[in-house]
Tab-separated table of C-alpha atoms in Angstrom:
chain	number	residue	atom	x	y	z
F	1	MET	CA	-168.304	-87.960	-94.385
F	2	LYS	CA	-164.984	-88.718	-96.052
F	3	ARG	CA	-163.670	-92.273	-95.235
F	4	ARG	CA	-160.408	-93.707	-93.925
F	5	THR	CA	-159.120	-97.295	-93.950
F	6	ILE	CA	-157.869	-98.985	-90.817
F	7	GLY	CA	-155.032	-101.383	-90.965
F	8	ALA	CA	-154.249	-104.751	-92.574
F	9	ALA	CA	-158.039	-105.695	-92.533
F	10	ALA	CA	-158.848	-102.567	-94.618
F	11	LEU	CA	-161.695	-101.643	-92.432
F	12	GLY	CA	-163.422	-98.562	-94.183
F	13	VAL	CA	-164.835	-96.184	-91.589
F	14	GLY	CA	-165.891	-92.508	-91.408
F	15	ALA	CA	-162.988	-90.093	-90.691
F	16	VAL	CA	-164.464	-89.383	-87.192
F	17	GLY	CA	-165.573	-92.219	-84.965
F	18	LEU	CA	-167.790	-92.303	-81.887
F	19	GLY	CA	-166.470	-93.296	-78.404
F	20	CYS	CA	-169.395	-94.786	-76.643
F	21	MET	CA	-167.903	-95.157	-73.153
F	22	PRO	CA	-169.437	-91.839	-71.705
F	23	MET	CA	-172.950	-93.140	-72.429
F	24	THR	CA	-172.785	-95.569	-69.518
F	25	TRP	CA	-169.477	-95.352	-67.615
F	26	ALA	CA	-166.762	-92.984	-66.224
F	27	TYR	CA	-168.487	-89.668	-66.706
F	28	THR	CA	-171.128	-87.890	-64.698
F	29	GLY	CA	-173.520	-90.625	-64.095
F	30	SER	CA	-176.503	-88.334	-63.393
F	31	ARG	CA	-176.432	-87.162	-67.020
F	32	GLN	CA	-176.393	-90.692	-68.597
F	33	ARG	CA	-179.595	-91.451	-70.324
F	34	GLY	CA	-180.209	-94.477	-72.301
F	35	GLU	CA	-182.650	-93.147	-74.958
F	36	GLU	CA	-180.471	-89.997	-75.323
F	37	SER	CA	-177.493	-92.169	-75.970
F	38	LEU	CA	-179.341	-94.204	-78.445
F	39	ARG	CA	-180.185	-91.198	-80.471
F	40	ALA	CA	-176.464	-90.158	-80.400
F	41	VAL	CA	-175.615	-93.575	-81.935
F	42	HIS	CA	-178.294	-93.286	-84.649
F	43	ALA	CA	-177.144	-89.673	-85.406
F	44	ALA	CA	-173.523	-90.878	-85.750
F	45	LEU	CA	-174.502	-93.570	-88.286
F	46	ASP	CA	-176.647	-90.990	-90.168
F	47	LEU	CA	-173.735	-88.714	-90.366
F	48	GLY	CA	-171.247	-91.344	-91.459
F	49	SER	CA	-169.539	-91.764	-88.189
F	50	THR	CA	-169.456	-95.546	-88.624
F	51	LEU	CA	-166.715	-96.559	-86.148
F	52	LEU	CA	-168.414	-97.326	-82.815
F	53	ASP	CA	-165.886	-97.941	-80.053
F	54	THR	CA	-166.706	-99.670	-76.821
F	55	ALA	CA	-165.473	-102.249	-74.260
F	56	ASP	CA	-166.760	-105.042	-72.223
F	57	MET	CA	-165.472	-103.236	-69.085
F	58	TYR	CA	-167.538	-100.051	-69.670
F	59	GLY	CA	-170.346	-100.397	-67.085
F	60	PRO	CA	-169.232	-103.086	-66.882
F	61	PHE	CA	-171.155	-104.632	-69.727
F	62	THR	CA	-173.777	-101.976	-69.945
F	63	ASN	CA	-172.041	-100.076	-72.771
F	64	GLU	CA	-172.152	-103.158	-74.989
F	65	LEU	CA	-175.789	-103.942	-74.223
F	66	LEU	CA	-176.805	-100.349	-75.068
F	67	LEU	CA	-174.943	-100.518	-78.275
F	68	GLY	CA	-176.604	-103.844	-79.136
F	69	ARG	CA	-179.966	-102.163	-78.773
F	70	ALA	CA	-178.915	-99.369	-81.185
F	71	LEU	CA	-177.565	-101.894	-83.847
F	72	ALA	CA	-180.447	-104.182	-83.777
F	73	ARG	CA	-181.586	-102.941	-87.185
F	74	ARG	CA	-178.474	-101.080	-88.301
F	75	ARG	CA	-175.723	-103.552	-87.762
F	76	ALA	CA	-174.506	-103.533	-91.539
F	77	GLU	CA	-173.988	-99.725	-91.270
F	78	ALA	CA	-171.603	-99.870	-88.319
F	79	VAL	CA	-167.864	-100.908	-87.664
F	80	VAL	CA	-167.884	-102.197	-84.128
F	81	SER	CA	-164.826	-102.087	-81.997
F	82	THR	CA	-164.800	-103.615	-78.577
F	83	LYS	CA	-162.117	-104.635	-76.116
F	84	VAL	CA	-161.226	-107.494	-73.783
F	85	GLY	CA	-158.667	-108.163	-71.060
F	86	LEU	CA	-159.908	-106.054	-68.095
F	87	LEU	CA	-162.159	-107.035	-65.200
F	88	VAL	CA	-163.876	-104.408	-63.093
F	89	GLY	CA	-164.292	-105.088	-59.368
F	90	ASP	CA	-165.879	-103.071	-56.689
F	91	GLN	CA	-162.784	-100.858	-56.040
F	92	HIS	CA	-160.367	-102.189	-58.613
F	93	ILE	CA	-159.588	-103.265	-62.254
F	94	VAL	CA	-157.524	-106.247	-63.023
F	95	ALA	CA	-156.155	-107.852	-66.187
F	96	ASN	CA	-157.230	-111.283	-67.504
F	97	GLY	CA	-155.555	-112.412	-70.586
F	98	ARG	CA	-155.993	-116.157	-70.176
F	99	PRO	CA	-156.794	-117.724	-73.487
F	100	GLY	CA	-159.940	-119.492	-72.220
F	101	TYR	CA	-161.227	-116.257	-70.761
F	102	VAL	CA	-160.701	-114.210	-73.873
F	103	LYS	CA	-162.859	-116.782	-75.902
F	104	ARG	CA	-165.706	-116.833	-73.387
F	105	ALA	CA	-165.567	-112.965	-73.186
F	106	CYS	CA	-165.788	-112.537	-76.913
F	107	ASP	CA	-168.956	-114.869	-76.937
F	108	ALA	CA	-170.359	-112.850	-74.202
F	109	SER	CA	-169.709	-109.599	-76.130
F	110	LEU	CA	-171.276	-110.996	-79.281
F	111	ARG	CA	-174.307	-111.810	-77.354
F	112	ARG	CA	-174.463	-108.239	-75.780
F	113	LEU	CA	-173.832	-106.555	-79.036
F	114	GLN	CA	-176.522	-108.652	-80.767
F	115	THR	CA	-174.084	-109.503	-83.611
F	116	ASP	CA	-172.395	-112.553	-85.208
F	117	VAL	CA	-168.988	-110.884	-85.674
F	118	ILE	CA	-166.894	-108.015	-84.066
F	119	ASP	CA	-165.131	-105.978	-86.618
F	120	LEU	CA	-162.203	-104.940	-84.545
F	121	TYR	CA	-161.378	-106.802	-81.381
F	122	GLN	CA	-158.877	-104.950	-79.163
F	123	LEU	CA	-156.719	-106.119	-76.120
F	124	HIS	CA	-157.421	-103.538	-73.584
F	125	ARG	CA	-154.442	-104.359	-71.534
F	126	ALA	CA	-151.882	-107.207	-71.434
F	127	ASP	CA	-152.075	-109.509	-68.411
F	128	PRO	CA	-148.692	-109.467	-66.720
F	129	GLU	CA	-149.294	-113.074	-65.627
F	130	VAL	CA	-149.825	-114.321	-69.197
F	131	PRO	CA	-147.363	-114.023	-72.125
F	132	VAL	CA	-148.972	-111.614	-74.545
F	133	GLU	CA	-148.457	-113.896	-77.298
F	134	GLU	CA	-150.649	-116.476	-75.701
F	135	THR	CA	-153.506	-113.910	-75.373
F	136	TRP	CA	-153.020	-112.649	-78.861
F	137	GLY	CA	-153.058	-116.213	-80.090
F	138	ALA	CA	-156.308	-116.797	-78.666
F	139	MET	CA	-157.722	-113.616	-80.131
F	140	ALA	CA	-156.353	-114.804	-83.564
F	141	GLU	CA	-158.197	-118.039	-83.220
F	142	LEU	CA	-161.345	-115.920	-82.933
F	143	VAL	CA	-160.587	-114.445	-86.292
F	144	THR	CA	-160.103	-118.018	-87.754
F	145	ALA	CA	-163.547	-118.825	-86.238
F	146	GLY	CA	-165.182	-116.079	-87.888
F	147	LYS	CA	-166.277	-114.325	-84.615
F	148	VAL	CA	-163.869	-111.478	-85.192
F	149	ARG	CA	-162.580	-109.652	-88.401
F	150	SER	CA	-159.490	-107.997	-87.060
F	151	LEU	CA	-157.299	-107.256	-83.955
F	152	GLY	CA	-156.132	-104.299	-82.243
F	153	LEU	CA	-154.161	-103.256	-79.182
F	154	CYS	CA	-154.666	-100.526	-76.710
F	155	ALA	CA	-151.584	-98.528	-75.612
F	156	VAL	CA	-150.231	-99.273	-72.159
F	157	GLY	CA	-151.623	-96.462	-70.052
F	158	ALA	CA	-149.199	-96.112	-67.202
F	159	ARG	CA	-147.088	-92.942	-67.448
F	160	SER	CA	-145.072	-93.769	-64.070
F	161	GLY	CA	-142.758	-96.609	-63.503
F	162	ARG	CA	-141.043	-96.303	-66.936
F	163	ARG	CA	-137.336	-97.112	-67.416
F	164	PRO	CA	-135.117	-94.033	-67.003
F	165	GLY	CA	-135.029	-92.027	-70.249
F	166	ALA	CA	-137.839	-94.250	-71.834
F	167	ARG	CA	-140.475	-92.615	-73.935
F	168	LEU	CA	-144.298	-92.943	-73.055
F	169	HIS	CA	-144.994	-95.607	-75.539
F	170	ASP	CA	-141.872	-97.846	-75.521
F	171	GLY	CA	-143.657	-100.411	-73.639
F	172	THR	CA	-146.650	-100.451	-76.073
F	173	ILE	CA	-144.165	-100.821	-78.970
F	174	ARG	CA	-142.480	-103.696	-77.413
F	175	GLN	CA	-145.834	-105.418	-76.989
F	176	LEU	CA	-146.627	-104.577	-80.683
F	177	GLU	CA	-143.423	-106.231	-81.924
F	178	ARG	CA	-144.188	-109.206	-79.931
F	179	VAL	CA	-147.769	-109.670	-81.083
F	180	GLN	CA	-147.058	-108.767	-84.688
F	181	GLN	CA	-145.152	-112.124	-85.025
F	182	VAL	CA	-148.369	-114.011	-84.009
F	183	PHE	CA	-151.071	-112.256	-86.076
F	184	PRO	CA	-151.228	-108.833	-87.861
F	185	VAL	CA	-152.199	-105.860	-85.821
F	186	SER	CA	-154.729	-103.836	-87.638
F	187	ALA	CA	-155.174	-100.924	-85.263
F	188	VAL	CA	-153.634	-99.286	-82.190
F	189	GLU	CA	-155.725	-97.214	-79.863
F	190	ALA	CA	-153.937	-94.528	-77.794
F	191	GLU	CA	-154.555	-91.051	-76.309
F	192	LEU	CA	-153.873	-88.296	-78.890
F	193	SER	CA	-154.898	-84.669	-78.574
F	194	VAL	CA	-153.588	-81.142	-78.686
F	195	TRP	CA	-152.660	-81.186	-74.992
F	196	SER	CA	-151.398	-84.926	-75.119
F	197	PRO	CA	-149.431	-85.191	-78.261
F	198	GLU	CA	-146.936	-87.785	-77.039
F	199	ALA	CA	-148.065	-90.482	-79.469
F	200	LEU	CA	-146.443	-88.470	-82.262
F	201	GLU	CA	-143.081	-89.197	-81.001
F	202	SER	CA	-142.715	-92.784	-81.614
F	203	LEU	CA	-146.076	-94.835	-81.590
F	204	LEU	CA	-147.741	-93.037	-84.521
F	205	PRO	CA	-144.677	-93.363	-86.689
F	206	TRP	CA	-144.422	-97.066	-85.852
F	207	CYS	CA	-148.066	-97.514	-87.045
F	208	ALA	CA	-147.532	-95.450	-90.165
F	209	ALA	CA	-144.495	-97.378	-91.194
F	210	ARG	CA	-146.414	-100.647	-91.010
F	211	GLY	CA	-149.847	-99.780	-92.256
F	212	VAL	CA	-151.411	-100.096	-88.866
F	213	GLY	CA	-154.497	-97.911	-88.121
F	214	PHE	CA	-154.348	-95.573	-85.308
F	215	LEU	CA	-157.578	-94.873	-83.311
F	216	ALA	CA	-157.005	-91.522	-81.381
F	217	ALA	CA	-158.654	-91.883	-77.873
F	218	MET	CA	-159.564	-88.810	-75.889
F	219	PRO	CA	-158.953	-86.382	-78.784
F	220	LEU	CA	-160.838	-83.643	-77.068
F	221	GLY	CA	-158.768	-84.029	-73.829
F	222	ASN	CA	-161.756	-85.517	-71.768
F	223	GLY	CA	-163.772	-82.447	-72.710
F	224	PHE	CA	-161.223	-79.766	-71.835
F	225	LEU	CA	-160.478	-78.953	-75.446
F	226	THR	CA	-164.167	-78.098	-76.222
F	227	GLY	CA	-163.937	-74.896	-74.129
F	228	THR	CA	-167.192	-75.759	-72.325
F	229	LEU	CA	-165.708	-76.757	-68.835
F	230	THR	CA	-165.509	-73.944	-66.303
F	231	PRO	CA	-162.424	-74.106	-63.908
F	232	GLY	CA	-163.736	-74.587	-60.449
F	233	GLU	CA	-167.197	-75.949	-61.490
F	234	GLY	CA	-166.221	-79.339	-60.174
F	235	PHE	CA	-167.167	-82.844	-61.159
F	236	GLU	CA	-169.546	-85.507	-59.653
F	237	PRO	CA	-167.650	-88.104	-57.598
F	238	ASP	CA	-168.110	-90.946	-60.158
F	239	ASP	CA	-166.612	-88.701	-62.849
F	240	VAL	CA	-162.936	-89.790	-63.647
F	241	ARG	CA	-161.972	-86.118	-64.016
F	242	ALA	CA	-162.740	-85.577	-60.338
F	243	ARG	CA	-159.540	-87.502	-59.688
F	244	HIS	CA	-157.258	-86.279	-62.445
F	245	PRO	CA	-154.606	-83.740	-61.609
F	246	ARG	CA	-155.334	-81.762	-64.805
F	247	PHE	CA	-158.881	-81.040	-63.868
F	248	THR	CA	-158.205	-79.328	-60.569
F	249	ALA	CA	-159.639	-75.698	-60.648
F	250	GLU	CA	-155.944	-74.307	-60.548
F	251	MET	CA	-154.779	-76.560	-63.561
F	252	MET	CA	-157.853	-75.913	-65.494
F	253	ALA	CA	-157.299	-72.203	-65.306
F	254	ALA	CA	-153.569	-72.477	-66.010
F	255	ASN	CA	-154.352	-74.478	-69.248
F	256	GLN	CA	-156.973	-71.982	-70.616
F	257	PRO	CA	-154.352	-70.526	-73.191
F	258	ILE	CA	-154.591	-73.798	-74.957
F	259	VAL	CA	-158.387	-73.328	-75.371
F	260	VAL	CA	-157.960	-69.659	-76.319
F	261	GLY	CA	-155.615	-70.734	-78.982
F	262	LEU	CA	-158.170	-73.183	-80.514
F	263	ARG	CA	-160.950	-70.524	-80.366
F	264	ARG	CA	-158.756	-68.065	-82.180
F	265	ILE	CA	-158.232	-70.608	-85.030
F	266	ALA	CA	-161.968	-71.455	-84.974
F	267	ARG	CA	-162.875	-67.867	-85.532
F	268	ARG	CA	-160.793	-67.676	-88.652
F	269	HIS	CA	-162.557	-70.605	-90.138
F	270	GLY	CA	-166.183	-70.123	-89.139
F	271	GLY	CA	-168.745	-67.449	-89.724
F	272	ALA	CA	-172.070	-66.220	-88.495
F	273	ASP	CA	-173.940	-68.788	-90.801
F	274	ARG	CA	-171.601	-71.791	-90.063
F	275	PRO	CA	-169.571	-71.176	-86.702
F	276	VAL	CA	-166.555	-73.476	-85.964
F	277	THR	CA	-165.892	-74.452	-82.427
F	278	PRO	CA	-162.654	-75.199	-80.580
F	279	ALA	CA	-163.551	-78.949	-80.404
F	280	GLN	CA	-163.742	-79.128	-84.276
F	281	VAL	CA	-160.284	-77.380	-84.432
F	282	ALA	CA	-158.834	-79.989	-81.929
F	283	LEU	CA	-160.373	-82.832	-83.854
F	284	ALA	CA	-159.186	-81.364	-87.177
F	285	TRP	CA	-155.636	-81.144	-85.767
F	286	VAL	CA	-155.861	-85.048	-84.973
F	287	LEU	CA	-157.060	-85.860	-88.419
F	288	ALA	CA	-154.216	-83.802	-89.802
F	289	GLN	CA	-151.714	-86.085	-88.158
F	290	GLY	CA	-152.103	-88.745	-90.923
F	291	PRO	CA	-154.551	-90.578	-93.185
F	292	GLN	CA	-154.610	-93.614	-90.902
F	293	VAL	CA	-155.527	-91.629	-87.948
F	294	VAL	CA	-159.342	-91.830	-86.971
F	295	PRO	CA	-160.234	-89.876	-83.780
F	296	VAL	CA	-162.954	-91.461	-81.544
F	297	PRO	CA	-164.326	-88.649	-79.346
F	298	GLY	CA	-166.614	-89.755	-76.655
F	299	ALA	CA	-170.109	-88.317	-76.742
F	300	LYS	CA	-173.605	-89.219	-75.368
F	301	ARG	CA	-175.686	-86.531	-76.931
F	302	GLU	CA	-176.784	-85.851	-80.581
F	303	ARG	CA	-175.581	-82.242	-80.244
F	304	TRP	CA	-171.997	-83.391	-79.611
F	305	VAL	CA	-172.101	-86.056	-82.373
F	306	HIS	CA	-173.218	-83.606	-84.994
F	307	GLU	CA	-170.342	-81.106	-83.860
F	308	ASN	CA	-167.702	-83.813	-83.825
F	309	ALA	CA	-168.650	-84.966	-87.242
F	310	GLY	CA	-168.454	-81.639	-88.699
F	311	ALA	CA	-164.690	-81.551	-87.872
F	312	ALA	CA	-164.161	-83.966	-90.766
F	313	GLU	CA	-164.908	-81.112	-93.317
F	314	LEU	CA	-162.550	-78.694	-91.581
F	315	ARG	CA	-159.039	-78.306	-93.288
F	316	LEU	CA	-156.386	-76.636	-91.198
F	317	THR	CA	-153.838	-74.731	-93.019
F	318	PRO	CA	-150.004	-74.968	-92.523
F	319	GLU	CA	-150.338	-71.675	-90.533
F	320	ASP	CA	-153.022	-73.199	-88.241
F	321	LEU	CA	-150.871	-76.216	-87.592
F	322	ALA	CA	-147.858	-73.993	-86.891
F	323	GLU	CA	-150.058	-71.999	-84.493
F	324	VAL	CA	-151.246	-75.227	-82.695
F	325	ALA	CA	-147.696	-76.363	-82.385
F	326	GLY	CA	-146.765	-73.083	-80.738
F	327	LEU	CA	-149.354	-73.185	-78.052
F	328	PRO	CA	-148.084	-73.708	-74.401
F	329	GLY	CA	-147.727	-77.226	-73.444
F	330	ALA	CA	-150.397	-78.598	-70.864
F	331	LEU	CA	-149.522	-77.946	-67.132
F	332	GLY	CA	-150.164	-80.608	-64.626
F	333	SER	CA	-149.437	-84.284	-64.346
F	334	TRP	CA	-151.698	-86.613	-66.150
F	335	ASP	CA	-150.803	-89.595	-63.897
C-alpha cells in the first residue's frame, strides 16, 4: 500500500488506516467477536494499513486490551494511535484533562496495549474545567519521557450551541491555536466523508497550511456510504446509529441518491474480475482531499479490511470528483 506521512513527527503510515472502535464498542454488540477482530487487525497489517486507531474510552478499555493482544508479536509493524480525556460512566461521558490523570491514563494505556511507547497520543476532548494548555503540557511531558512519540487533537464534536454564524470547526481551530503554542500538533482527527464534508471548509485547510496530518474519522458515514444498510432494517439498542437522526428509516431512504451516485462511479472503475464498491469510492474521495489525509474506517471483519485497503489503489478522475461534488447534500440533522 502507498504510504502517507503524518505531521511534525513524520509518522509514516499506510494510506488507509483501521479504526478499531467497532470491534468492542458503539456498534451492534451481538456481532462483536474477539477472534474475528484479531484476524481483522492482522489482515490490516498484512495489507499495509499500519495506522491502528483506538481510545481508552472504547469499551471502556476493552479496545486497547484487544489491540494489545493483536500486537503482542507485531508491534514494530504498527503505528498505534490512542486517545485520552474522556471517562465513561453508566449513563454519561465526562471529560477529564487534569495533568495527573492524563499521565496515569497514559501508563494504563501502555499496559493494555502491551507496548513501551504510543506513536500518536490524542486528546479526545478538552476538559472545560482545565485550561487546555495544562492538559497539553502534561501530554508534552509524556513525549519528553519517551512514553509518547507525537500528539494529536480530536475535533470538538458538538454541532449545537455554536456562536451565531460560526463554522462547525471554529472551536477546534481555537483550541489548536492555543495548544500549538505549547507543543507541536502532529495530527487532527475529525469526521470527513462524502456526506459530512464540513472539515473541507476551514479545518483541513488549517492543517494543510501547517503540515499537520488529518485523520478522517467516519469516512464511510457510519456504514451508510457502503450501500450495505437497508432503510427500515433497524439497529440494536446498543448501536449508536439507533439514536442518530440520519439513520431513521425515513432519512436513510431520503439519502439513497448519495449511495446511488457512488455506485455509478464504482461501476465505471470496476469490472467483472475486479469489482469496485461504493465504499471504495467514498474512501478514494477522502484520499483525494490532500496528501496529508488518512482515512480511518472502522472495521471488525477481515472482509471489510480488505475492501477498505483496496481503496488506496483507486484513483478518481476530475470528472468523478465533480460528480461527487454534484451529489445532493445529506438530509437530516447529525446532532
